Amino acid sequence: MTETVRPTAVIVLAAGAGTRMKSATPKILHTLGGTSMIGHALNTARGVDPEHLVAVVRHQREKVTDHIQHHDGAVLIADQDQTPGTGRAVECGLEALAAAGAPAVSGTVVVTYGDVPLLSPELLGKLVAEHQSKGNAATVLSTELEDPSGYGRILRDGDQVTGIVEHKDATEAQRGIREINSGIYAFDAASLTEALAQVSTDNAQGEKYLTDVLGLVRAAGGRVSALVTEDRWQVEGANDRLQLQALAAELNRRTVTAAMRAGTTVIDPATTWIDPSVILEEDTTILPNTQLHGKTRISRDAVIGPDTTLTDVTVGEGAQVVRTHGSGAQIGAGGVVGPFAYLRPGTVLGETGKIGAFYETKNVQIGRGSKLSHLGYAGDAIIGEHTNIGCGNITANYDGEHKHRTVIGSHVRTSSNTVFVAPVEIGDGAYTGAGAVVRKDVPPGALALTVAPQRNSAGWVAAKRPGSKSAQAAEEAQQNTNDDARPTTDRK
Ligand code: UD1
Ligand code: CA
């Protein structure tokens, strides 16, 4: 078997208008599995390790170009001129390559589409290997469809491909052919360049068809064959939001299936959405209605969900995250989060720590074993180890203009409704009283009390709210107390 030679280039066609998306956003920038369609296409192209990666653009050029360069800074951008068609698009790609210093483009040139996101690097690599091992001038990736209407049809003479005819240009008999052109090819660069020079726009759509190249190359004596795939999803494009959703659901089905095969329990695959970029270790459990996005990483024995959305969150071994919305956060091993927690970027929960019900956190480091169990907000703060933050505690971190930091030591016990008016520091082992508004630093081991001693004004309700339900209730209570105080012998 011959070694596969590195392709000279992959040219990704991305100049089309995509009007059926009905969107101000260019079609190929719409996402599935957390990555744009063009992002998936570029990742797959990179997967076959080409010397050059070219994207041909035209429609919404600036937005598309910015996005591509942000995704992969080494992509060469080629502009398609006003001549329409996939053939002209490839020609513009080859011209840009030549201008960038590859004057006589030789070797293998691969063509893919920016709107075919599920094509895998494995299948594209297989196409390149097939093309090279057969010594072909052109190799097309094809598939058989129940309903091939709209697609270009593969014309064959045995195992050789004699040409491709577009649906609009096809005869009734040709329209009966179910083997379709995916639009993904490997070409010998010289044969491709030569053939493209002969392609006209004399067809039903007035376009310069790339598909004409196959017939021309074959007529010039080159070998042309097809690699047939049975996995139609890999060659499927998205033209509108329905097709995009179908592809997104299939991508998710594949990702969730792979996760289960690799040792994750997924209770309800239908309501579990996992980006391909997410890492799940063995023996993780995902409960229903959970979405895991971006650089999220879930360690062994962790349980996530139900009803949880995590984006770029790392979860340590054995942690539990229940009904939580989190992004840019780290949860330590054995940590407990939720239900109903909102973790914002910069939240770092130490091992066995807790962020409980109805807590919002942002830019806060919480030490090992520290607990923020109920109802509060912690932002711009550092909390030591084994500290217990009482119910309803708030860091008042914002003075209206600037954010300030709260530093709380280890083994601190704060009582309910403590407000930390930042900047402020609470020493190790300190306590606060209920309702304390802490404006000054608290030394280690001190108890901070800021609420005035309680004074009861007797009979205030009877005097100020005479005849009210409260006054009546108070009078009855008073009566009962008096009755209870009477010696039992006096009772009737
Ligand atoms: C094309 C093929 C058809 C194949 C089908 C598979 C041709 C002539 N026909 O048809 O045989 O079955 O794909 O989906 O190639 N593009 C450009 N510049 C252009 C035109 C298109 O970059 O001037 C890009 C589009 O953005 C898109 C891809 O090429 O990513 C395919 O274009 P599209 O118009 O969808 O081709 P089809 O007519 O569907
Ligand atoms: Ca198409």
Coordinates of N, CA and C in Angstrom, one line a residue, residues 469-485:
K469 N -56.9 44.1 63.9 CA -56.8 42.7 64.2 C -55.6 42.4 65.0
S470 N -54.5 43.1 64.8 CA -53.3 42.9 65.6 C -53.5 43.2 67.1
A471 N -54.2 44.4 67.3 CA -54.5 44.8 68.6 C -55.4 43.8 69.3
Q472 N -56.4 43.2 68.6 CA -57.3 42.2 69.2 C -56.5 41.0 69.6
A473 N -55.7 40.5 68.6 CA -54.9 39.3 68.9 C -54.0 39.5 70.1
A474 N -53.4 40.7 70.2 CA -52.5 41.0 71.3 C -53.3 41.0 72.6
E475 N -54.5 41.5 72.6 CA -55.4 41.6 73.8 C -55.7 40.2 74.2
E476 N -56.1 39.3 73.2 CA -56.4 37.9 73.6 C -55.2 37.2 74.2
A477 N -54.1 37.4 73.6 CA -52.9 36.7 74.1 C -52.6 37.2 75.5
Q478 N -52.8 38.5 75.8 CA -52.6 39.0 77.1 C -53.6 38.3 78.1
Q479 N -54.9 38.2 77.6 CA -55.9 37.6 78.4 C -55.5 36.2 78.8
N480 N -55.1 35.4 77.8 CA -54.7 34.0 78.0 C -53.6 33.9 79.0
T481 N -52.6 34.8 78.9 CA -51.5 34.8 79.8 C -52.0 35.1 81.2
N482 N -52.9 36.0 81.3 CA -53.4 36.3 82.7 C -54.2 35.1 83.3
D483 N -55.0 34.4 82.4 CA -55.7 33.2 82.8 C -54.8 32.2 83.3
D484 N -53.7 31.9 82.5 CA -52.8 30.9 82.8 C -52.1 31.2 84.1
A485 N -51.9 32.5 84.4 CA -51.2 32.9 85.6 C -52.1 32.7 86.9

